[in-house]
PDB file of C-alpha atoms in Angstrom:
ATOM      1  CA  MET I 266       0.244   0.110  -0.049  1.00  0.00           C
ATOM      2  CA  SER I 267       1.789   3.510  -0.628  1.00  0.00           C
ATOM      3  CA  ILE I 268       2.191   5.892   2.026  1.00  0.00           C
ATOM      4  CA  ASN I 269      -0.537   8.505  -0.034  1.00  0.00           C
ATOM      5  CA  VAL I 270      -2.749   6.466   1.084  1.00  0.00           C
ATOM      6  CA  TYR I 271      -2.004   7.041   4.645  1.00  0.00           C
ATOM      7  CA  ILE I 272      -1.562  10.966   3.880  1.00  0.00           C
ATOM      8  CA  ASN I 273      -4.478  11.137   2.494  1.00  0.00           C
ATOM      9  CA  LEU I 274      -6.850   9.560   5.166  1.00  0.00           C
ATOM     10  CA  ILE I 275      -4.452  11.650   7.965  1.00  0.00           C
ATOM     11  CA  LYS I 276      -5.050  14.490   5.931  1.00  0.00           C
ATOM     12  CA  ASP I 277      -9.103  14.097   5.807  1.00  0.00           C
ATOM     13  CA  PHE I 278      -8.780  13.551   9.467  1.00  0.00           C
ATOM     14  CA  VAL I 279      -6.995  16.766  10.525  1.00  0.00           C
ATOM     15  CA  SER I 280      -9.164  18.889   8.167  1.00  0.00           C
ATOM     16  CA  ARG I 281     -12.286  17.303   9.576  1.00  0.00           C
ATOM     17  CA  THR I 282     -13.381  16.295   6.659  1.00  0.00           C
ATOM     18  CA  ILE I 283     -14.028  12.537   8.095  1.00  0.00           C
ATOM     19  CA  SER I 284     -14.639  11.936  11.668  1.00  0.00           C
ATOM     20  CA  ALA I 285     -12.088  10.612  14.714  1.00  0.00           C
ATOM     21  CA  ASN I 286     -14.262   7.639  14.730  1.00  0.00           C
ATOM     22  CA  GLU I 287     -14.086   7.299  11.244  1.00  0.00           C
ATOM     23  CA  PHE I 288     -10.639   7.805  10.916  1.00  0.00           C
ATOM     24  CA  GLU I 289      -9.979   5.120  14.171  1.00  0.00           C
ATOM     25  CA  LYS I 290     -11.600   2.610  11.806  1.00  0.00           C
ATOM     26  CA  LYS I 291     -10.038   2.866   8.940  1.00  0.00           C
ATOM     27  CA  PHE I 292      -6.724   3.279   9.745  1.00  0.00           C
ATOM     28  CA  ILE I 293      -6.879   0.321  12.009  1.00  0.00           C
ATOM     29  CA  GLN I 294      -8.070  -1.412   9.141  1.00  0.00           C
ATOM     30  CA  MET I 295      -5.396  -0.495   6.847  1.00  0.00           C
ATOM     31  CA  PHE I 296      -2.555  -0.252   9.331  1.00  0.00           C
ATOM     32  CA  LYS I 297      -3.331  -4.357  10.392  1.00  0.00           C
ATOM     33  CA  VAL I 298      -3.187  -5.734   6.769  1.00  0.00           C
ATOM     34  CA  GLU I 299      -0.162  -3.709   5.730  1.00  0.00           C
ATOM     35  CA  ASN I 300       3.027  -5.506   5.526  1.00  0.00           C
ATOM     36  CA  ASN I 301       5.136  -3.823   3.732  1.00  0.00           C
ATOM     37  CA  PHE I 302       6.644  -0.343   4.630  1.00  0.00           C
ATOM     38  CA  SER I 303       9.137   1.426   2.238  1.00  0.00           C
ATOM     39  CA  SER I 304      11.374   2.182   4.953  1.00  0.00           C
ATOM     40  CA  LYS I 305      11.790   1.601   9.267  1.00  0.00           C
ATOM     41  CA  LYS I 306      10.991   5.312   9.510  1.00  0.00           C
ATOM     42  CA  GLN I 307       7.538   5.223   7.653  1.00  0.00           C
ATOM     43  CA  PHE I 308       6.913   2.228   9.825  1.00  0.00           C
ATOM     44  CA  ASN I 309       7.694   3.892  13.223  1.00  0.00           C
ATOM     45  CA  ILE I 310       5.967   7.199  12.305  1.00  0.00           C
ATOM     46  CA  LEU I 311       2.801   4.700  11.576  1.00  0.00           C
ATOM     47  CA  ASP I 312       3.647   2.708  14.240  1.00  0.00           C
ATOM     48  CA  LYS I 313       3.311   5.310  16.729  1.00  0.00           C
ATOM     49  CA  LEU I 314      -0.299   6.829  15.505  1.00  0.00           C
ATOM     50  CA  PHE I 315      -1.450   3.632  15.385  1.00  0.00           C
ATOM     51  CA  ALA I 316      -0.481   3.270  19.471  1.00  0.00           C
ATOM     52  CA  ASP I 317      -2.316   6.858  19.604  1.00  0.00           C
ATOM     53  CA  VAL I 318      -5.221   5.760  17.707  1.00  0.00           C
ATOM     54  CA  ASP I 319      -5.686   2.735  19.832  1.00  0.00           C
ATOM     55  CA  ALA I 320      -5.519   4.989  23.257  1.00  0.00           C
ATOM     56  CA  TYR I 321      -8.239   7.292  21.542  1.00  0.00           C
ATOM     57  CA  CYS I 322     -11.195   7.085  23.619  1.00  0.00           C
ATOM     58  CA  SER I 323     -14.645   8.835  22.085  1.00  0.00           C
ATOM     59  CA  ASP I 324     -15.973   9.743  24.588  1.00  0.00           C
ATOM     60  CA  SER I 325     -14.280  12.012  27.620  1.00  0.00           C
ATOM     61  CA  ASP I 326     -16.284  11.350  30.273  1.00  0.00           C
ATOM     62  CA  LEU I 327     -14.883   7.602  29.582  1.00  0.00           C
ATOM     63  CA  ILE I 328     -11.482   8.311  30.558  1.00  0.00           C
ATOM     64  CA  GLU I 329     -10.271   6.782  33.642  1.00  0.00           C
ATOM     65  CA  ASP I 330      -6.364   7.393  33.156  1.00  0.00           C
ATOM     66  CA  PRO I 331      -5.542  10.411  30.880  1.00  0.00           C
ATOM     67  CA  GLU I 332      -1.885   9.066  30.733  1.00  0.00           C
ATOM     68  CA  PHE I 333      -3.353   6.386  28.607  1.00  0.00           C
ATOM     69  CA  ASP I 334      -6.238   7.601  26.916  1.00  0.00           C
ATOM     70  CA  ILE I 335      -6.280  10.255  24.493  1.00  0.00           C
ATOM     71  CA  THR I 336      -8.778  12.665  23.698  1.00  0.00           C
ATOM     72  CA  GLU I 337      -9.796  13.641  19.818  1.00  0.00           C
ATOM     73  CA  GLU I 338      -7.917  16.619  19.812  1.00  0.00           C
ATOM     74  CA  GLU I 339      -5.191  14.806  21.222  1.00  0.00           C
ATOM     75  CA  LEU I 340      -5.443  12.504  18.437  1.00  0.00           C
ATOM     76  CA  ARG I 341      -5.721  15.235  16.083  1.00  0.00           C
ATOM     77  CA  LEU I 342      -2.708  16.505  17.196  1.00  0.00           C
ATOM     78  CA  SER I 343      -0.596  13.242  16.743  1.00  0.00           C
ATOM     79  CA  ALA I 344      -1.939  12.674  13.191  1.00  0.00           C
ATOM     80  CA  LYS I 345      -0.879  16.595  12.539  1.00  0.00           C
ATOM     81  CA  GLU I 346       2.424  15.450  13.799  1.00  0.00           C
ATOM     82  CA  ALA I 347       2.550  12.495  12.268  1.00  0.00           C
ATOM     83  CA  LEU I 348       1.315  14.240   8.270  1.00  0.00           C
ATOM     84  CA  ASN I 349       4.063  16.296   8.808  1.00  0.00           C
ATOM     85  CA  GLN I 350       7.012  13.915   9.282  1.00  0.00           C
ATOM     86  CA  LEU I 351       5.017  11.725   6.108  1.00  0.00           C
ATOM     87  CA  GLU I 352       5.085  14.472   4.260  1.00  0.00           C
ATOM     88  CA  GLU I 353       8.501  15.333   4.804  1.00  0.00           C
ATOM     89  CA  LEU I 354       9.734  11.432   4.232  1.00  0.00           C
ATOM     90  CA  ALA I 355       8.106  11.193   0.913  1.00  0.00           C
ATOM     91  CA  SER I 356       9.660  14.903  -0.233  1.00  0.00           C
ATOM     92  CA  VAL I 357      12.629  13.277   0.598  1.00  0.00           C
TER      93      VAL I 357
END
């Protein structure tokens, strides 16, 4: 799968074109079947984002431990950081 597919999905989430729940579902599906990353750097960026997607809790009232559960805005910040890193790698 091309890194551009991830970049486009993350862009849609960061720009609020898709919801956090939709992003969570699509990203997890994509990442779980992916087995051919172009580089270790790409994998590390997406793996970190995967951990944050996994920690995302859509209902802030259900967040029991802020150290391990993150809000939609925290997920959006993580996605923006991953997007910046992936775009930088893609331009090299």
